[in-house]
Coordinates of C-alpha atoms and ligand atoms in Angstrom, one line a residue:
X1 CA -19.9 -6.4 5.3
X2 CA -17.6 -5.3 7.5
X3 CA -17.7 -3.7 10.9
X4 CA -14.5 -1.7 10.9
X5 CA -15.1 2.0 10.8
X6 CA -13.7 4.0 8.0
X7 CA -12.6 7.5 8.5
X8 CA -16.3 7.7 7.2
X9 CA -15.7 10.1 4.1
X10 CA -18.1 13.1 3.8
X11 CA -18.9 13.2 0.1
X12 CA -18.0 16.5 -1.0
X13 CA -20.6 18.4 -3.1
X14 CA -18.7 18.0 -6.5
X15 CA -20.3 20.9 -8.6
X16 CA -19.4 20.6 -12.0
X17 CA -19.0 24.5 -12.0
X18 CA -16.8 24.2 -9.2
X19 CA -13.6 26.0 -9.9
X20 CA -10.5 23.8 -10.3
X21 CA -7.2 24.7 -9.3
X22 CA -4.9 23.9 -12.3
X23 CA -2.0 24.2 -10.3
X24 CA -2.4 21.4 -7.9
X25 CA -2.9 17.8 -9.2
X26 CA -3.7 15.5 -6.5
X27 CA -3.9 11.6 -7.2
X28 CA -3.9 7.9 -5.3
X29 CA -1.5 5.5 -6.9
X30 CA -2.7 1.8 -5.8
X31 CA -2.3 -1.7 -7.1
X32 CA -2.6 -5.6 -6.9
X33 CA -6.1 -5.4 -5.3
X34 CA -6.5 -8.8 -6.4
X35 CA -10.5 -9.2 -6.0
X36 CA -11.9 -12.3 -6.1
X37 CA -9.0 -13.7 -3.8
X38 CA -10.4 -16.3 -1.8
X39 CA -13.8 -16.3 -2.7
X40 CA -14.5 -20.0 -2.6
X41 CA -12.6 -20.9 0.2
X42 CA -13.6 -17.9 3.1
X43 CA -16.0 -15.4 2.2
X44 CA -14.8 -13.0 4.9
X45 CA -11.5 -13.2 3.5
X46 CA -13.0 -12.1 0.1
X47 CA -14.7 -9.6 1.3
X48 CA -11.4 -8.0 2.9
X49 CA -10.4 -7.6 -0.8
X50 CA -13.5 -5.6 -1.6
X51 CA -12.9 -3.8 1.6
X52 CA -9.3 -2.5 0.8
X53 CA -10.9 -1.5 -2.3
X54 CA -13.8 0.8 -0.8
X55 CA -11.3 2.2 1.2
X56 CA -9.1 3.7 -1.6
X57 CA -12.0 4.9 -3.1
X58 CA -12.9 6.4 0.1
X59 CA -9.3 7.9 0.7
X60 CA -9.8 9.3 -2.9
X61 CA -12.9 11.5 -1.6
X62 CA -11.6 12.5 1.9
X63 CA -8.2 13.6 0.0
X64 CA -10.3 15.0 -2.7
X65 CA -8.1 13.6 -5.5
X66 CA -8.5 14.4 -9.4
X67 CA -7.7 10.8 -10.4
X68 CA -7.1 7.0 -9.4
X69 CA -4.5 5.0 -10.9
X70 CA -4.8 1.2 -10.9
X71 CA -1.4 -0.5 -11.4
X72 CA -3.1 -4.1 -12.8
X73 CA -3.9 -7.2 -11.2
X74 CA -7.1 -5.8 -10.0
X75 CA -8.9 -9.0 -10.2
X76 CA -7.1 -12.0 -8.9
X77 CA -8.3 -14.0 -12.2
X78 CA -11.0 -14.1 -14.4
X79 CA -12.8 -16.5 -12.3
X80 CA -15.4 -14.1 -10.4
X81 CA -18.3 -15.4 -8.6
X82 CA -21.7 -13.0 -9.7
X83 CA -22.5 -11.6 -6.4
X84 CA -18.8 -10.5 -6.1
X85 CA -18.9 -8.8 -9.3
X86 CA -22.5 -7.2 -8.8
X87 CA -21.1 -5.6 -5.1
X88 CA -18.0 -4.2 -6.9
X89 CA -20.0 -2.8 -9.7
X90 CA -22.6 -1.3 -7.3
X91 CA -19.5 0.1 -5.3
X92 CA -18.2 1.9 -8.5
X93 CA -21.4 3.1 -9.8
X94 CA -21.8 4.7 -5.8
X95 CA -18.9 6.3 -6.2
X96 CA -19.0 7.8 -9.6
X97 CA -22.5 9.5 -8.7
X98 CA -21.3 10.5 -5.5
X99 CA -18.1 12.3 -7.2
X100 CA -20.7 13.7 -9.6
X101 CA -17.9 11.6 -12.0
X102 CA -15.2 14.3 -11.2
X103 CA -12.8 11.1 -10.1
X104 CA -11.7 8.8 -12.9
X105 CA -10.2 5.5 -12.2
X106 CA -7.6 4.5 -14.7
X107 CA -6.2 1.5 -14.6
X108 CA -4.2 -1.2 -16.8
X109 CA -4.6 -5.1 -16.9
X110 CA -1.8 -6.8 -15.0
X111 CA -1.0 -10.8 -15.3
X112 CA -3.7 -11.5 -13.2
X113 CA -6.3 -10.0 -14.6
X114 CA -6.3 -12.1 -17.8
X115 CA -4.9 -15.4 -15.8
X116 CA -5.9 -18.6 -17.3
X117 CA -9.4 -19.4 -16.8
X118 CA -9.7 -22.8 -15.8
X119 CA -7.9 -26.1 -15.9
X120 CA -4.9 -24.7 -17.8
X121 CA -6.6 -23.1 -20.3
X122 CA -5.0 -19.6 -21.6
X123 CA -7.2 -16.8 -21.9
X124 CA -5.3 -14.0 -22.4
X125 CA -5.0 -14.6 -26.5
X126 CA -8.9 -13.8 -26.6
X127 CA -8.1 -10.6 -24.9
X128 CA -11.0 -10.5 -22.3
X129 CA -10.9 -9.3 -18.6
X130 CA -13.5 -7.8 -16.1
X131 CA -11.3 -4.7 -16.5
X132 CA -12.6 -4.2 -20.0
X133 CA -16.5 -5.2 -18.8
X134 CA -16.1 -2.4 -16.2
X135 CA -14.8 0.0 -18.8
X136 CA -17.9 -0.9 -21.4
X137 CA -19.9 0.0 -18.5
X138 CA -18.2 3.6 -18.3
X139 CA -17.3 2.7 -14.5
X140 CA -13.0 2.9 -15.1
X141 CA -10.7 4.3 -18.0
X142 CA -8.9 1.3 -19.1
X143 CA -5.6 2.4 -21.0
X144 CA -3.8 0.2 -23.6
X145 CA -1.2 1.2 -26.2
X146 CA -1.6 0.4 -29.8
X147 CA 1.9 -1.2 -30.1
X148 CA 2.2 -2.0 -33.9
X149 CA 1.1 1.4 -34.8
X150 CA 3.4 4.6 -35.3
X151 CA 4.6 6.7 -32.5
X152 CA 2.1 9.1 -33.0
X153 CA -0.9 6.5 -33.3
X154 CA 0.8 4.5 -30.5
X155 CA -1.0 6.2 -27.3
X156 CA -4.5 7.5 -29.0
X157 CA -6.4 10.1 -26.4
X158 CA -8.8 7.8 -24.3
X159 CA -12.3 8.5 -26.1
X160 CA -15.2 8.5 -23.7
X161 CA -17.8 7.3 -26.7
X162 CA -15.8 4.2 -27.4
X163 CA -14.3 3.8 -24.2
X164 CA -10.9 3.3 -25.4
X165 CA -7.4 4.6 -25.7
X166 CA -3.7 4.7 -24.4
X167 CA -3.4 8.1 -22.7
X168 CA -5.6 10.3 -21.2
X169 CA -4.8 14.2 -19.8
X170 CA -6.2 15.3 -16.4
X171 CA -5.1 18.8 -15.9
X172 CA -1.4 19.0 -16.8
X173 CA -0.9 15.4 -16.1
X174 CA -0.8 13.1 -18.7
X175 CA -1.0 9.2 -18.1
X176 CA 0.4 6.7 -20.8
X177 CA -0.7 3.0 -20.1
X178 CA -0.5 0.3 -21.8
X179 CA -1.7 -3.8 -21.0
X180 CA 0.8 -6.3 -19.7
X181 CA 3.7 -6.5 -21.4
X182 CA 4.8 -10.0 -20.4
X183 CA 7.8 -11.0 -18.4
X184 CA 10.2 -9.2 -20.7
X185 CA 8.8 -5.8 -21.3
X186 CA 12.3 -3.9 -22.2
X187 CA 11.7 -4.4 -25.6
X188 CA 8.2 -3.2 -26.1
X189 CA 9.3 -0.2 -23.7
X190 CA 11.9 1.3 -26.0
X191 CA 9.0 1.4 -28.9
X192 CA 6.4 2.6 -26.8
X193 CA 9.2 5.6 -25.3
X194 CA 8.9 6.8 -29.1
X195 CA 4.9 7.1 -28.5
X196 CA 5.6 9.2 -25.5
X197 CA 5.7 13.2 -26.6
X198 CA 8.6 14.9 -25.1
X199 CA 9.0 18.0 -23.5
X200 CA 4.9 19.1 -24.0
X201 CA 5.1 20.9 -21.0
X202 CA 2.8 18.2 -19.1
X203 CA 4.2 16.1 -16.3
X204 CA 3.9 12.6 -17.7
X205 CA 3.0 9.1 -15.9
X206 CA 3.8 5.8 -17.2
X207 CA 1.3 3.3 -15.4
X208 CA 2.7 -0.4 -16.1
X209 CA 2.5 -3.8 -14.3
X210 CA 5.9 -5.2 -13.9
X211 CA 9.0 -5.7 -10.9
X212 CA 12.2 -4.0 -10.9
X213 CA 15.0 -6.6 -10.4
X214 CA 16.6 -6.9 -6.8
X215 CA 13.7 -5.2 -5.3
X216 CA 12.0 -8.5 -4.2
X217 CA 14.3 -11.6 -3.4
X218 CA 14.0 -14.4 -5.9
X219 CA 11.2 -12.9 -8.0
X220 CA 11.8 -12.0 -11.4
X221 CA 11.8 -8.5 -12.4
X222 CA 13.4 -6.0 -15.3
X223 CA 16.5 -4.7 -15.0
X224 CA 16.8 -1.2 -13.6
X225 CA 19.4 0.0 -16.3
X226 CA 17.1 -1.3 -19.1
X227 CA 14.5 1.5 -18.3
X228 CA 16.3 4.6 -16.9
X229 CA 16.1 5.7 -20.7
X230 CA 12.4 6.5 -19.9
X231 CA 13.7 8.8 -17.8
X232 CA 13.5 11.8 -20.3
X233 CA 10.1 11.3 -21.0
X234 CA 8.2 9.9 -17.4
X235 CA 8.3 11.9 -14.6
X236 CA 6.6 9.5 -12.4
X237 CA 6.8 5.4 -13.1
X238 CA 3.6 4.1 -11.6
X239 CA 4.2 0.5 -11.0
X240 CA 2.2 -2.8 -10.0
X241 CA 2.7 -6.1 -9.8
X242 CA 5.4 -6.8 -7.2
X243 CA 3.2 -6.8 -3.7
X244 CA 5.9 -5.3 -1.8
X245 CA 6.3 -1.6 -1.5
X246 CA 9.4 0.2 -2.9
X247 CA 10.5 3.6 -4.3
X248 CA 13.2 3.7 -6.4
X249 CA 15.1 6.9 -7.3
X250 CA 12.5 9.2 -6.4
X251 CA 11.1 8.0 -10.0
X252 CA 9.7 4.7 -9.7
X253 CA 6.8 4.0 -7.5
X254 CA 5.2 0.7 -6.4
X255 CA 2.7 0.8 -3.5
X256 CA 2.0 -3.5 -3.3
X257 CA -1.1 -5.1 -2.7
X258 CA -3.9 -3.6 -0.8
X259 CA -4.3 -6.8 0.8
X260 CA -2.5 -9.7 1.7
X261 CA -3.0 -12.2 -1.2
X262 CA -0.7 -14.7 0.3
X263 CA 1.2 -15.7 3.7
X264 CA 4.3 -13.5 3.1
X265 CA 2.2 -10.4 1.9
X266 CA 0.9 -9.9 5.4
X267 CA 4.4 -9.0 6.7
X268 CA 5.4 -6.8 3.6
X269 CA 5.2 -2.9 3.9
X270 CA 2.2 -2.2 1.6
X271 CA -0.4 0.3 0.9
X272 CA -1.0 3.5 -1.7
X273 CA 0.7 6.6 -2.6
X274 CA -1.2 10.1 -2.1
X275 CA 0.7 12.5 -4.8
X276 CA 0.5 16.1 -5.2
X277 CA 2.2 17.5 -8.3
X278 CA 2.4 21.4 -8.0
X279 CA 3.1 23.2 -11.3
X280 CA 6.0 25.3 -10.3
X281 CA 9.4 25.1 -11.7
X282 CA 9.8 21.7 -13.2
X283 CA 6.8 20.5 -11.7
X284 CA 7.0 19.7 -7.7
X285 CA 6.0 16.0 -6.6
X286 CA 4.9 15.3 -3.0
X287 CA 4.8 11.4 -2.5
X288 CA 2.5 10.2 0.7
X289 CA 2.4 6.7 2.0
X290 CA -0.8 5.7 3.3
X291 CA -1.7 2.4 5.0
X292 CA -4.7 0.6 4.4
X293 CA -6.8 -0.9 7.3
X294 CA -6.1 -4.7 6.5
X295 CA -6.7 -8.0 8.0
X296 CA -4.8 -8.5 11.2
X297 CA -2.8 -12.0 11.3
X298 CA -1.0 -13.8 14.5
X299 CA 1.3 -16.7 14.5
X300 CA 1.0 -19.7 17.1
X301 CA 3.1 -22.8 17.7
X302 CA 1.5 -25.9 19.2
X303 CA 4.3 -28.5 20.4
X304 CA 3.3 -32.1 20.8
X305 CA 5.2 -33.7 23.6
X306 CA 3.4 -37.1 23.2
X307 CA 2.2 -39.0 19.9
X308 CA -1.3 -38.5 19.7
X309 CA -3.3 -41.6 18.1
X310 CA -6.6 -39.9 17.8
X311 CA -7.5 -37.0 16.2
X312 CA -10.1 -35.9 18.4
X313 CA -7.7 -35.8 21.0
X314 CA -5.3 -34.1 19.1
X315 CA -7.9 -31.4 18.1
X316 CA -8.9 -31.2 21.8
X317 CA -5.3 -30.7 22.9
X318 CA -4.8 -27.9 19.8
X319 CA -8.0 -25.6 20.6
X320 CA -6.9 -26.0 24.5
X321 CA -3.7 -24.5 23.7
X322 CA -4.9 -21.9 21.4
X323 CA -7.6 -21.2 23.8
X324 CA -5.0 -20.2 26.7
X325 CA -2.7 -18.3 24.6
X326 CA -5.6 -16.1 22.9
X327 CA -6.8 -13.2 24.9
X328 CA -10.7 -14.5 24.7
X329 CA -12.1 -11.7 26.7
X330 CA -11.1 -9.4 24.0
X331 CA -12.0 -10.7 20.9
X332 CA -15.0 -12.7 21.6
X333 CA -17.7 -10.3 21.0
X334 CA -16.5 -9.3 17.5
X335 CA -17.9 -11.1 14.3
X336 CA -15.2 -12.5 11.6
X337 CA -16.3 -10.2 9.1
X338 CA -14.5 -7.7 11.7
X339 CA -11.0 -7.4 10.6
X340 CA -9.5 -7.3 13.8
X341 CA -10.4 -10.9 14.1
X342 CA -7.2 -12.6 12.7
X343 CA -6.1 -15.3 10.3
X344 CA -4.0 -17.3 12.2
X345 CA -0.9 -19.2 11.1
X346 CA -0.3 -22.6 13.1
X347 CA 3.0 -24.2 13.3
X348 CA 2.4 -27.9 14.7
X349 CA 5.9 -29.2 16.0
X350 CA 7.2 -31.7 18.3
X351 CA 6.0 -35.4 17.7
X352 CA 4.6 -36.8 14.6
X353 CA 1.3 -38.3 15.7
X354 CA 0.5 -42.0 15.2
X355 CA 0.3 -42.6 10.9
X356 CA -3.2 -43.8 11.3
X357 CA -4.0 -40.2 13.2
X358 CA -3.7 -38.2 9.7
X359 CA -4.5 -34.6 10.1
X360 CA -7.1 -33.3 8.0
X361 CA -6.1 -29.9 7.6
X362 CA -9.5 -28.6 6.4
X363 CA -11.7 -29.9 9.0
X364 CA -8.9 -28.9 12.0
X365 CA -9.2 -25.1 10.2
X366 CA -12.9 -25.5 10.5
X367 CA -12.5 -26.8 14.1
X368 CA -10.4 -24.0 15.0
X369 CA -12.6 -21.4 13.2
X370 CA -15.7 -22.5 15.1
X371 CA -13.7 -22.0 18.5
X372 CA -11.7 -19.3 18.2
X373 CA -11.8 -16.0 17.3
X374 CA -10.0 -16.6 13.8
X375 CA -11.6 -15.8 10.5
X376 CA -9.4 -18.4 8.7
X377 CA -5.9 -20.8 9.5
X378 CA -3.2 -21.6 7.7
X379 CA -1.1 -25.0 8.9
X380 CA 1.9 -25.8 8.8
X381 CA 2.9 -29.3 10.1
X382 CA 6.6 -29.4 11.1
X383 CA 7.0 -32.4 13.1
X384 CA 10.6 -33.0 14.5
X385 CA 10.9 -35.9 11.7
X386 CA 11.1 -33.5 9.1
X387 CA 12.6 -30.1 10.6
X388 CA 13.0 -28.2 7.4
X389 CA 14.9 -24.5 7.4
X390 CA 11.6 -22.9 7.6
X391 CA 11.6 -23.9 11.0
X392 CA 14.5 -21.4 11.8
X393 CA 11.5 -18.5 11.4
X394 CA 8.2 -19.9 12.1
Ligands
LIG1 MN1 -0.2 -9.1 -8.3

C-alpha cells in the first residue's frame, strides 16, 4: 500500500503463560484516525489514514503496550467503501492474531463515527457505527455507559460474550468510556462522575470525545472549570476531538489527529501518547509524545504577470513554474503512494485570467499530478482583484 519503511516491529512472542508485570502498565493513546477520509477523491490519500492506523498498531507491538486507547472519530463518517473496510478488518484481525489477543484496542464513538449518512439524513439516533460492527466481530472493545441507569449500573464491566460494557480493567487500570455526549457534555459528566468508583485503589482513565475551550481558536469546547470536579475520580482524562495536540494540567491529554484530515491539520502538532503507569506511591505517570510518519506537504505560489486568455497557456505556465521550483531529480522515482510525495498547496496570484478562461481546479489538479511528483493539490485563487486576509499568511 505504501513504500515507507516502518520501524519494522517484530511481533513479540505473546505466550499466554508469560509472567506479566503488574507494577508497570503501558498504553498508547491515539485519536481521530478518520479512516475513510478522501476515499472518493484520492485513493493514495485515503490509504494514508489506514497507514497511520497501521503505524499506531505497529508501535503498540514495538513498545509492548498493554492496550491502545482510541478517543473517537476512528471513522470519518458512516460512509465506507467496502474495499477500505475489508482492509481495516484484515489489519485488525492480523493484529489480534500476531499479539495473541494480548493488546486490547479500546475505543469510543466520536461525532464523526455517527456522522450523518448522506444528503443531510442524520443516522445518530439509530445508534449505528462501524465501531459497533468491529466490536461485534470481537476486533475492538467499544465502551459506552448507560446514562439513565443508577450510578452502580451506569458503567457495566465489559462483557466479552455480549461485547458490551462501559468500563474495562487491565491490571490496575480501569478505563471508563462513553459514546459522544454531543456538544455540551458538562451536565452528563456530573451524572457520570457518580458512576466512577472513588478510591478503589486503581488508576482511572476516562475516555471522552470533546475539546477544551481555549485550546483551539474559534472552535467550541467545554470550559475546563466545568470538568475539574472529575479530578478526584479520574487520574487521566483521555480525549479526542481537537486535531491539535494538547496537555492540560498534567491531567487532560489530547493527542490530535493521526493524519492531516484538512489543510490546517498539516501545520498542527499531532501524534500519539505513549503512557507508562508505575504502581508506586499514588501511581507514577510518564507520558511520551510520539510523532507519526505522516504525508508531507508543501506550499507554492505562482504569480501571473499577464492576463491569460486560454486555459492551455495558463496550465502550461503553472507547470513550467512548478517544475522550476521542485527539485525533480530527488523525487521523480517515487510513486504517489509514498508519503514523501507531498500534498501541494498552490496559491495563484497576480493578474486574474480573462473571464472566459475560468480555471477548472479539478482539471488543473489532475494536470499537475500527471506532471509533477505530488499526490494531491489544493488550489487557492488569490488574484489581485479579490485580495483577502488569507493572503497575509499564504
Ligand atoms: Mn475528528
